[in-house]
Coordinates of C-alpha atoms in Angstrom, one line a residue:
M1 CA 41.2 66.0 17.5
R2 CA 38.0 69.0 16.8
S3 CA 37.7 70.4 20.8
D4 CA 41.4 71.3 21.2
I5 CA 39.9 74.4 19.4
V6 CA 38.2 74.9 22.5
K7 CA 40.5 73.0 25.0
K8 CA 43.7 73.1 23.9
G9 CA 47.1 75.6 24.7
A10 CA 47.3 79.1 27.1
T11 CA 44.9 80.8 25.0
R12 CA 42.3 78.7 25.8
C13 CA 42.6 79.2 29.8
A14 CA 39.4 81.1 30.1
H15 CA 37.5 78.5 28.3
R16 CA 39.0 75.5 30.7
S17 CA 37.8 77.3 33.9
L18 CA 34.6 77.9 31.9
F19 CA 34.5 73.6 31.3
H20 CA 35.4 73.2 35.2
A21 CA 32.7 75.5 36.0
N22 CA 30.4 73.2 34.7
G23 CA 31.7 70.3 36.4
F24 CA 34.1 68.7 33.8
G25 CA 37.7 68.1 35.2
P26 CA 41.6 67.4 33.4
D27 CA 40.0 63.8 32.6
E28 CA 36.6 64.3 31.4
L29 CA 38.5 67.3 29.1
S30 CA 41.5 64.8 27.5
R31 CA 38.5 63.0 26.1
P32 CA 36.9 63.4 22.7
L33 CA 33.9 65.9 23.6
I34 CA 30.3 64.4 22.3
G35 CA 27.3 66.7 21.7
V36 CA 24.3 64.8 22.9
C37 CA 21.1 66.2 21.1
N38 CA 18.3 65.5 24.0
S39 CA 15.3 66.6 21.7
F40 CA 12.9 66.3 25.6
N41 CA 10.4 68.3 25.8
E42 CA 6.5 67.9 28.0
I43 CA 4.1 68.8 25.1
I44 CA 4.6 65.4 22.5
P45 CA 4.4 62.7 23.4
G46 CA 6.8 60.6 21.2
H47 CA 10.0 63.9 23.3
M48 CA 8.2 63.5 26.9
H49 CA 10.7 59.9 28.2
L50 CA 14.1 61.2 26.2
K51 CA 15.8 61.9 29.1
S52 CA 16.2 58.5 30.0
I53 CA 17.3 58.2 26.8
T54 CA 20.0 60.4 27.0
E55 CA 21.4 59.2 30.3
A56 CA 21.6 55.8 28.0
A57 CA 24.2 57.3 26.1
K58 CA 25.7 59.3 28.0
L59 CA 26.8 56.2 29.5
G60 CA 27.7 54.6 26.4
I61 CA 29.4 57.2 25.7
A62 CA 31.7 57.6 29.0
A63 CA 32.1 54.0 28.9
A64 CA 33.8 54.1 25.5
G65 CA 36.0 57.1 26.5
G66 CA 34.5 59.7 25.2
T67 CA 33.4 62.8 27.4
P68 CA 28.9 62.9 26.3
I69 CA 27.8 66.9 27.0
E70 CA 23.6 67.4 26.3
F71 CA 22.2 70.0 24.7
P72 CA 18.4 70.9 23.8
A73 CA 16.5 71.0 20.7
I74 CA 12.9 72.0 20.1
G75 CA 10.0 69.8 18.4
V76 CA 6.7 70.7 18.1
C77 CA 3.7 68.3 18.3
D78 CA 2.2 67.8 15.1
G79 CA -1.3 65.8 16.5
I80 CA -1.4 69.5 19.0
A81 CA -0.4 71.7 15.7
M82 CA -3.1 70.0 13.6
G83 CA -5.7 72.1 12.0
H84 CA -4.8 76.2 13.7
T85 CA -1.8 78.9 13.2
G86 CA 0.6 76.9 14.8
M87 CA 1.4 73.9 12.1
K88 CA 2.8 76.0 9.9
Y89 CA 5.6 76.1 12.0
S90 CA 5.6 72.9 12.1
L91 CA 8.0 72.2 9.1
A92 CA 9.7 75.4 9.8
S93 CA 10.6 74.7 13.1
R94 CA 12.8 71.4 11.0
E95 CA 15.5 74.2 9.5
L96 CA 15.1 75.8 13.0
I97 CA 16.3 72.7 14.8
A98 CA 18.9 72.0 11.3
D99 CA 20.2 75.7 12.5
S100 CA 20.7 75.8 16.3
I101 CA 22.7 72.0 16.5
E102 CA 24.2 73.6 13.8
A103 CA 25.7 76.9 16.3
V104 CA 25.9 75.1 19.2
T105 CA 28.5 72.2 17.8
M106 CA 30.4 74.7 15.7
A107 CA 30.3 77.4 18.6
S108 CA 31.5 74.1 20.6
G109 CA 33.9 72.7 19.1
F110 CA 32.6 68.7 19.6
D111 CA 34.0 65.9 17.7
A112 CA 30.9 64.4 17.0
L113 CA 27.6 63.8 17.6
V114 CA 24.6 61.9 19.1
L115 CA 21.8 63.2 17.9
I116 CA 18.1 62.0 19.9
P117 CA 14.9 62.7 18.2
N118 CA 11.8 60.8 17.8
C119 CA 8.7 63.1 16.1
D120 CA 8.0 64.3 12.6
K121 CA 10.7 67.3 11.7
V122 CA 13.3 66.8 14.2
V123 CA 13.9 63.4 13.1
P124 CA 14.9 65.0 9.2
G125 CA 15.6 68.1 10.9
M126 CA 19.2 66.3 12.6
L127 CA 19.8 64.3 9.7
M128 CA 20.1 67.6 7.7
A129 CA 22.5 68.6 10.9
A130 CA 24.8 66.0 10.3
A131 CA 25.0 65.7 6.6
R132 CA 25.5 70.3 7.3
L133 CA 28.5 69.3 9.5
N134 CA 29.4 66.2 9.1
I135 CA 31.2 65.0 12.1
P136 CA 31.1 61.7 12.7
S137 CA 26.9 61.3 14.3
I138 CA 24.4 58.6 15.0
I139 CA 20.9 59.4 15.2
V140 CA 19.1 57.1 17.9
S141 CA 15.6 58.0 18.3
G142 CA 13.0 57.5 21.4
G143 CA 10.9 54.8 19.7
P144 CA 6.9 54.1 18.4
M145 CA 4.7 54.7 20.8
L146 CA 2.7 51.6 21.7
A147 CA -0.9 51.4 19.6
G148 CA -4.2 52.1 22.3
R149 CA -6.9 48.9 22.1
L150 CA -10.6 49.4 22.4
N151 CA -13.0 47.4 22.1
G152 CA -11.0 44.8 21.5
R153 CA -9.2 46.6 18.7
D154 CA -6.2 47.8 18.4
I155 CA -6.0 51.4 17.5
S156 CA -4.2 55.3 17.5
V157 CA -4.1 58.7 17.3
S158 CA -6.0 58.1 13.7
Q159 CA -8.9 57.3 15.2
A160 CA -9.0 59.7 17.3
F161 CA -8.7 62.4 14.3
E162 CA -11.4 60.4 12.4
A163 CA -13.9 60.9 15.7
A164 CA -14.5 64.8 14.5
G165 CA -16.0 63.8 11.1
K166 CA -18.3 60.1 12.3
F167 CA -19.2 62.8 15.3
A168 CA -19.8 65.8 12.3
A169 CA -21.8 62.7 10.9
G170 CA -23.8 61.4 13.3
Q171 CA -21.8 58.3 13.7
M172 CA -20.5 58.8 17.3
T173 CA -21.6 60.4 19.6
E174 CA -20.6 62.6 22.4
E175 CA -19.5 59.7 24.9
E176 CA -18.1 57.6 22.4
M177 CA -15.2 60.1 21.4
A178 CA -14.8 60.7 24.8
N179 CA -13.7 56.8 25.7
L180 CA -12.3 57.2 23.1
E181 CA -9.6 59.6 23.5
K182 CA -8.9 58.4 26.2
H183 CA -7.7 55.0 24.8
A184 CA -5.3 56.2 21.5
C185 CA -2.7 56.8 22.9
P186 CA -1.6 55.0 26.1
G187 CA 1.4 56.6 26.9
C188 CA 5.3 58.1 25.1
G189 CA 6.1 57.5 22.1
S190 CA 6.2 58.6 18.4
C191 CA 2.4 58.4 17.7
A192 CA 2.0 53.9 16.6
G193 CA 1.5 53.6 12.9
L194 CA 3.0 54.1 10.5
F195 CA 2.6 57.9 10.5
T196 CA 5.8 60.7 9.5
A197 CA 8.2 60.1 12.4
N198 CA 8.0 56.5 12.3
T199 CA 8.5 56.2 8.8
M200 CA 11.7 58.7 9.5
N201 CA 12.6 56.9 12.2
S202 CA 13.2 53.8 10.3
L203 CA 14.5 55.4 7.0
A204 CA 17.5 56.3 9.5
E205 CA 18.0 53.2 9.9
A206 CA 17.9 52.1 5.8
L207 CA 19.8 55.3 4.8
G208 CA 22.5 53.8 7.9
M209 CA 22.6 56.6 10.5
A210 CA 20.9 54.7 12.7
L211 CA 20.9 51.1 14.3
P212 CA 18.7 47.8 13.9
G213 CA 15.8 48.8 15.8
N214 CA 15.7 52.3 16.5
G215 CA 12.4 53.1 14.2
T216 CA 10.4 49.6 15.9
I217 CA 11.2 49.9 19.5
P218 CA 8.4 50.5 21.8
A219 CA 9.2 53.3 23.3
A220 CA 7.8 51.5 26.3
Y221 CA 10.4 48.3 26.4
N222 CA 12.6 50.8 28.0
G223 CA 15.2 47.9 28.2
A224 CA 15.7 47.5 25.0
R225 CA 15.9 51.3 24.2
F226 CA 18.3 51.4 27.3
I227 CA 20.8 49.3 25.7
L228 CA 19.9 50.3 21.8
A229 CA 21.1 54.2 23.2
K230 CA 23.8 52.9 24.9
L231 CA 25.0 51.0 21.9
A232 CA 24.6 54.6 20.1
G233 CA 26.6 56.1 22.9
K234 CA 29.6 53.0 22.0
V235 CA 29.0 53.6 18.4
I236 CA 30.4 56.9 18.3
I237 CA 33.4 56.8 20.1
E238 CA 34.2 53.9 17.1
M239 CA 32.9 56.0 14.0
L240 CA 35.1 59.1 16.0
K241 CA 38.3 57.0 15.6
K242 CA 38.1 55.6 12.0
D243 CA 36.7 59.0 11.1
I244 CA 33.3 58.4 9.5
K245 CA 31.1 61.0 8.8
P246 CA 27.6 61.3 7.6
R247 CA 28.6 61.7 4.6
D248 CA 30.5 58.6 4.1
I249 CA 27.4 57.3 4.7
L250 CA 25.0 59.7 3.1
T251 CA 25.9 58.8 -0.6
L252 CA 23.0 58.8 -3.5
K253 CA 23.5 54.5 -2.3
A254 CA 21.6 55.2 0.8
F255 CA 19.6 57.4 -0.6
E256 CA 18.4 54.8 -3.3
N257 CA 18.4 52.1 -0.4
A258 CA 15.8 54.5 2.1
I259 CA 13.4 55.2 -0.8
T260 CA 12.9 52.4 -2.2
V261 CA 12.3 51.0 2.1
D262 CA 9.9 54.0 1.7
M263 CA 8.2 52.1 -0.8
G264 CA 7.7 49.3 0.3
I265 CA 7.1 49.6 3.7
G266 CA 4.1 52.3 2.3
G267 CA 5.8 55.7 4.5
S268 CA 4.3 58.9 4.7
S269 CA 4.6 61.8 2.0
N270 CA 6.8 63.8 4.2
T271 CA 9.5 61.7 2.9
V272 CA 9.8 63.2 -0.4
L273 CA 10.3 66.1 1.1
H274 CA 12.6 65.2 4.1
L275 CA 15.2 62.9 1.6
T276 CA 14.8 65.6 -0.4
A277 CA 15.5 68.2 1.9
I278 CA 18.5 65.9 3.5
A279 CA 20.1 64.6 0.3
H280 CA 20.4 68.4 -0.5
E281 CA 22.7 69.2 2.5
C282 CA 25.2 66.5 1.2
G283 CA 25.3 68.0 -1.9
I284 CA 23.0 65.4 -3.8
E285 CA 19.9 66.5 -6.1
I286 CA 16.6 64.0 -5.6
P287 CA 14.7 64.6 -8.5
A288 CA 10.7 63.7 -8.0
T289 CA 11.0 61.0 -11.0
L290 CA 13.8 58.8 -8.6
F291 CA 10.9 57.7 -6.1
D292 CA 8.9 57.3 -8.9
E293 CA 11.5 55.3 -10.7
I294 CA 12.4 53.3 -7.8
S295 CA 8.6 52.9 -6.2
R296 CA 7.5 51.0 -10.7
R297 CA 10.3 48.4 -8.8
T298 CA 9.7 48.6 -5.5
P299 CA 6.9 45.9 -4.5
Y300 CA 5.0 46.8 -1.5
I301 CA 5.6 44.1 1.7
T302 CA 3.6 45.4 4.9
K303 CA 0.8 47.1 5.5
L304 CA 0.5 50.0 8.4
S305 CA -1.8 51.8 10.3
P306 CA -3.3 54.0 8.4
A307 CA -3.0 51.8 5.7
G308 CA -3.9 48.9 7.7
T309 CA -4.6 47.2 10.9
H310 CA -0.5 47.0 11.5
H311 CA 1.1 48.9 14.3
M312 CA 4.8 49.5 15.0
Q313 CA 5.3 46.5 17.2
D314 CA 3.8 45.0 15.1
L315 CA 6.3 45.3 12.8
E316 CA 8.4 44.9 15.3
E317 CA 7.2 41.6 16.2
A318 CA 8.0 40.5 12.7
G319 CA 11.6 41.4 12.4
G320 CA 11.4 45.1 12.0
I321 CA 14.0 47.0 9.6
T322 CA 16.4 44.8 9.4
A323 CA 13.6 42.0 8.0
V324 CA 11.8 44.2 5.0
M325 CA 15.0 44.7 4.2
H326 CA 16.6 41.7 3.4
E327 CA 13.6 40.7 1.8
L328 CA 13.5 43.6 -0.8
A329 CA 17.9 42.2 -1.3
K330 CA 16.3 39.3 -2.2
K331 CA 15.0 40.8 -5.9
D332 CA 18.9 42.9 -5.9
L333 CA 16.2 45.8 -5.3
L334 CA 19.2 47.8 -2.4
H335 CA 23.0 48.6 -2.6
L336 CA 24.0 46.0 -0.8
D337 CA 27.6 47.6 -0.6
A338 CA 26.5 50.8 1.0
L339 CA 28.1 52.1 4.5
T340 CA 26.4 51.6 8.1
V341 CA 27.3 53.8 10.8
T342 CA 28.7 49.9 11.7
G343 CA 29.9 48.3 8.5
T344 CA 28.5 47.7 5.4
V345 CA 24.3 47.0 4.7
A346 CA 25.3 43.5 3.7
E347 CA 26.9 43.0 6.6
R348 CA 23.3 44.5 8.6
I349 CA 21.2 42.3 7.4
E350 CA 22.5 39.1 7.4
G351 CA 20.2 36.1 8.5
A352 CA 17.7 38.9 9.4
E353 CA 14.1 36.8 8.6
I354 CA 10.5 38.0 8.6
Q355 CA 8.8 36.5 11.3
R356 CA 5.2 37.4 11.0
P357 CA 4.2 36.6 7.3
D358 CA 0.8 38.6 8.1
V359 CA 2.7 41.5 8.8
I360 CA 5.9 41.1 6.3
H361 CA 5.0 39.6 2.8
S362 CA 7.7 38.6 0.4
V363 CA 8.0 39.6 -3.3
D364 CA 7.0 37.1 -4.2
N365 CA 3.5 37.8 -2.2
P366 CA 3.5 41.7 -2.1
Y367 CA 0.0 43.9 -1.5
R368 CA 0.8 45.7 -4.1
A369 CA 4.0 45.0 -6.8
T370 CA 4.4 48.4 -6.7
G371 CA 5.4 50.7 -4.2
G372 CA 3.3 53.7 -1.0
I373 CA 4.2 56.5 -2.4
A374 CA 3.4 57.5 -5.9
I375 CA 4.4 60.5 -7.5
L376 CA 1.8 62.4 -10.8
Q377 CA 2.1 64.8 -13.1
G378 CA 0.2 66.8 -15.7
N379 CA -1.0 70.2 -16.0
L380 CA -2.4 70.9 -12.8
C381 CA 0.7 69.8 -11.3
P382 CA 3.2 70.8 -13.6
D383 CA 6.4 70.1 -11.3
Y384 CA 4.9 67.4 -9.4
A385 CA 2.7 66.0 -6.8
V386 CA 3.0 63.2 -4.3
V387 CA 0.0 60.6 -2.6
K388 CA 0.4 57.8 -0.7
A389 CA -1.3 55.3 -2.8
S390 CA -1.6 52.5 -0.2
A391 CA -3.7 54.0 1.4
V392 CA -5.4 54.8 -1.4
A393 CA -8.9 52.5 -1.8
E394 CA -8.7 50.3 -4.6
D395 CA -11.1 51.8 -6.5
M396 CA -10.3 55.4 -5.6
L397 CA -7.3 55.3 -8.2
T398 CA -8.7 56.2 -10.4
Y399 CA -11.4 59.0 -9.8
K400 CA -13.4 62.0 -11.5
G401 CA -15.0 65.1 -9.7
K402 CA -15.6 68.6 -9.5
A403 CA -13.6 70.8 -8.1
K404 CA -14.4 72.3 -5.0
C405 CA -12.0 75.1 -3.8
F406 CA -10.8 76.5 -0.6
D407 CA -8.0 79.3 0.0
S408 CA -7.3 78.4 3.3
E409 CA -7.4 74.7 5.5
E410 CA -9.3 76.2 8.1
D411 CA -12.3 77.2 5.1
A412 CA -12.4 74.0 3.9
I413 CA -13.0 71.6 7.6
N414 CA -15.7 74.2 8.4
A415 CA -17.6 73.3 5.1
I416 CA -16.4 69.4 5.1
M417 CA -17.6 69.6 8.9
A418 CA -21.4 72.0 7.5
N419 CA -21.7 68.6 5.6
E420 CA -21.0 70.9 2.4
I421 CA -19.1 68.1 0.7
H422 CA -20.7 65.4 -1.1
N423 CA -19.8 61.6 -3.0
G424 CA -18.1 62.9 -6.0
D425 CA -16.5 66.0 -5.1
V426 CA -12.7 66.7 -5.4
V427 CA -11.6 68.9 -2.5
V428 CA -9.3 71.9 -3.2
I429 CA -7.2 73.3 -0.3
R430 CA -4.6 76.3 -1.6
Y431 CA -2.1 78.5 -1.3
E432 CA -1.3 76.0 1.6
G433 CA 2.1 76.0 0.0
P434 CA 5.5 76.3 1.5
K435 CA 5.2 80.5 0.4
G436 CA 1.5 80.4 1.0
G437 CA 0.5 78.9 3.7
P438 CA 3.4 80.0 5.1
G439 CA 4.6 76.5 6.0
M440 CA 3.1 74.2 3.9
Q441 CA 0.4 72.7 6.1
E442 CA -0.5 69.0 6.7
M443 CA -4.2 68.3 6.1
L444 CA -5.1 65.1 9.2
N445 CA -8.2 67.4 10.2
P446 CA -10.1 67.2 6.2
T447 CA -8.9 64.0 5.4
A448 CA -9.3 62.7 8.7
A449 CA -13.3 64.4 8.9
I450 CA -14.0 63.1 5.4
T451 CA -12.8 59.4 6.4
G452 CA -14.7 59.6 9.8
A453 CA -18.2 60.9 7.5
G454 CA -17.3 57.8 5.0
L455 CA -16.9 60.6 2.0
K456 CA -16.4 59.3 -1.7
V457 CA -14.5 62.6 -2.7
G458 CA -10.4 63.1 -3.0
L459 CA -8.7 66.1 -2.0
I460 CA -5.4 67.5 -3.7
T461 CA -3.2 70.7 -2.4
D462 CA -0.2 72.9 -2.1
G463 CA 0.2 72.0 1.2
R464 CA 0.5 68.8 3.2
F465 CA -0.7 65.6 4.5
S466 CA 0.3 63.7 7.8
G467 CA 1.5 60.3 7.0
A468 CA -1.6 59.0 9.5
S469 CA -4.0 60.7 6.5
Q470 CA -5.6 58.2 3.9
G471 CA -8.0 57.8 0.8
A472 CA -7.4 59.2 -2.9
C473 CA -5.6 62.5 -0.5
I474 CA -3.3 64.4 -3.5
G475 CA -0.2 66.5 -1.5
H476 CA 3.0 68.6 -2.3
I477 CA 1.2 70.2 -5.7
S478 CA 4.0 72.4 -7.2
P479 CA 4.3 75.2 -8.6
E480 CA 1.9 76.0 -5.8
A481 CA -1.0 78.4 -5.9
M482 CA 1.5 81.7 -3.9
E483 CA 3.4 81.5 -7.0
G484 CA 1.0 81.4 -9.7
G485 CA 1.1 77.5 -10.3
P486 CA -2.5 75.7 -11.5
I487 CA -3.6 74.7 -8.3
A488 CA -4.3 79.0 -7.9
L489 CA -6.8 78.9 -11.4
I490 CA -8.9 76.2 -10.9
E491 CA -12.3 77.0 -9.8
D492 CA -15.9 75.3 -8.2
G493 CA -17.5 72.9 -10.5
D494 CA -14.5 72.6 -12.7
I495 CA -13.8 68.6 -12.8
I496 CA -10.3 67.1 -12.0
S497 CA -9.1 63.7 -13.1
I498 CA -6.9 61.2 -11.0
D499 CA -5.3 58.5 -12.8
I500 CA -2.6 56.5 -9.9
P501 CA -1.4 53.8 -11.9
N502 CA -0.8 56.3 -14.3
R503 CA 0.5 58.4 -12.3
K504 CA -1.7 61.7 -14.1
L505 CA -2.6 64.7 -11.6
E506 CA -5.3 67.1 -14.8
L507 CA -7.7 69.6 -14.2
E508 CA -9.4 69.1 -17.9
V509 CA -10.2 73.1 -18.4
S510 CA -8.7 73.7 -22.1
D511 CA -5.6 76.0 -22.5
E512 CA -7.4 79.2 -23.6
E513 CA -9.5 79.4 -21.1
L514 CA -7.0 78.8 -18.8
A515 CA -4.7 81.1 -20.3
K516 CA -7.5 83.7 -19.3
R517 CA -7.8 82.6 -16.0
R518 CA -4.2 83.5 -15.4
A519 CA -4.0 87.0 -17.2
N520 CA -6.3 87.7 -14.1
W521 CA -4.4 85.9 -11.3
K522 CA -3.2 88.3 -9.1
K523 CA -1.1 87.4 -5.9
P524 CA -2.7 88.2 -2.5
E525 CA -1.4 89.3 0.2
P526 CA 0.3 87.2 2.4
K527 CA -1.5 85.6 5.4
I528 CA 1.1 86.6 7.9
K529 CA 3.7 89.4 7.9
T530 CA 6.0 89.3 11.2
G531 CA 8.0 86.9 12.9
Y532 CA 10.0 83.8 11.5
L533 CA 7.0 82.7 8.8
S534 CA 7.2 85.7 6.8
R535 CA 10.8 85.4 6.8
Y536 CA 10.5 81.4 6.5
A537 CA 7.7 82.6 3.1
K538 CA 11.0 84.6 1.9
L539 CA 13.4 82.4 1.6
T540 CA 11.9 79.3 1.4
T541 CA 11.6 76.9 -2.2
S542 CA 9.3 75.2 -3.6
A543 CA 8.2 71.9 -2.2
S544 CA 9.3 69.8 -5.2
T545 CA 13.0 70.7 -4.1
G546 CA 12.1 70.0 -0.6
A547 CA 11.3 73.2 1.6
V548 CA 14.7 74.1 2.2
L549 CA 15.9 77.6 3.0
K550 CA 18.1 79.4 0.1
T551 CA 21.6 80.2 0.4
D552 CA 22.2 82.4 -2.9
I553 CA 20.0 85.3 -1.3
I554 CA 22.0 88.6 -2.2

């Protein structure tokens, strides 16, 4: 066993004495040592209940003959970090999570890992660590939040963000807003719609790194989640016995399956960043064009919040991700021989059926014939840009408007709240990419304010969008402004053309004029010059390569 390096032989006498100090006796040390990474904290609603999930996983490990050893991971609540300097740390925290798990695992000699995340950057961070370490690993999340209820309809945090725009537009009173905020998020779990956290927990299933139900069983369903966590604890011991490692599972076929499911359910645009980064840890390159190729052939068969009115609990009732995969397989869209933590995809989805056809449509009657995410290219984004097409209204799929440029999210949100943005505009938010932000902030505050105010505008950025964003919101524009990308050269009044069906994003300015502007462009001073974010800005790669940290820095 790998853990023999910390527990066997005369030279490990001191090591064993330290284990004894923790209460681990000789019998426990004779068993496999299973690291259990618990990302519990009291700031993220999706993580506040993870102590109980962790205890259930540890019971499963012990029952199967392993010794569970718990250790922590950090986490950032994107909702609470939204709209201020804190959001600059969100994406950057993904790398800290992966690095810290690597450090503890290598220092402790664990034989295998049970990884317990729930929210936006913790799920991909843990998957990145699993791929990097390549020891038997399984993901078991805390599950989605139940939708809130107000005035007879389901709501979630996205309505709370949109309330700011409605209030500014005079469409909502202060009392109505206060009532909404009390009901939008009723308890523990990752926010109830198909936002980034729930998308990534669902894709952990599609990748094969988590058990069925991981992405959809609500956090409030304690019994079902405890059973899932205990089963994950038992499964990791079987994986260890069979020597099934993450890179045996995380093959190109697995990533293609995950992208296909992502397109079928209309997941968060952030998955383009995260799947690319996880694949990078496996030594697999996923070009942006692959996302678009798969999107063009994959029908969009669920319409969950923010694109629709259904939430994750509805998807669970409808049969969950296994039912989605079973339906997509009818069009030969999945690699059924791909390995999961418990056999092949074919074995996993056998017998899975749609239980609520109002939630999961058939592949012959999809919401749209193509997938939920579109990859755009053009003179504004020579590398690529991303839009969650499933959350764009039909009349905004093609759009032209006049640019209104802002060099920070804060300036843009102030203009929106001051009613300075009008129908027919394209809001440009730049210098918010991985290097420029730094940290590639999510833009839910401006998109929610625009939606709440009922404005018909486009929004483009070298930053990114929350999975809760909706509308003609195009992010990940690469190269970013801080690297002198074309987005840095836009001027107020320029015409920007958005054509999602034809995958185009164009600035209607001549090449000669752009060349003049480029000659006059000067790289601005970094927004943050000290601490972790300063180092992150110097080491991160482009959004087009997953915004991962460079390793070849010499």
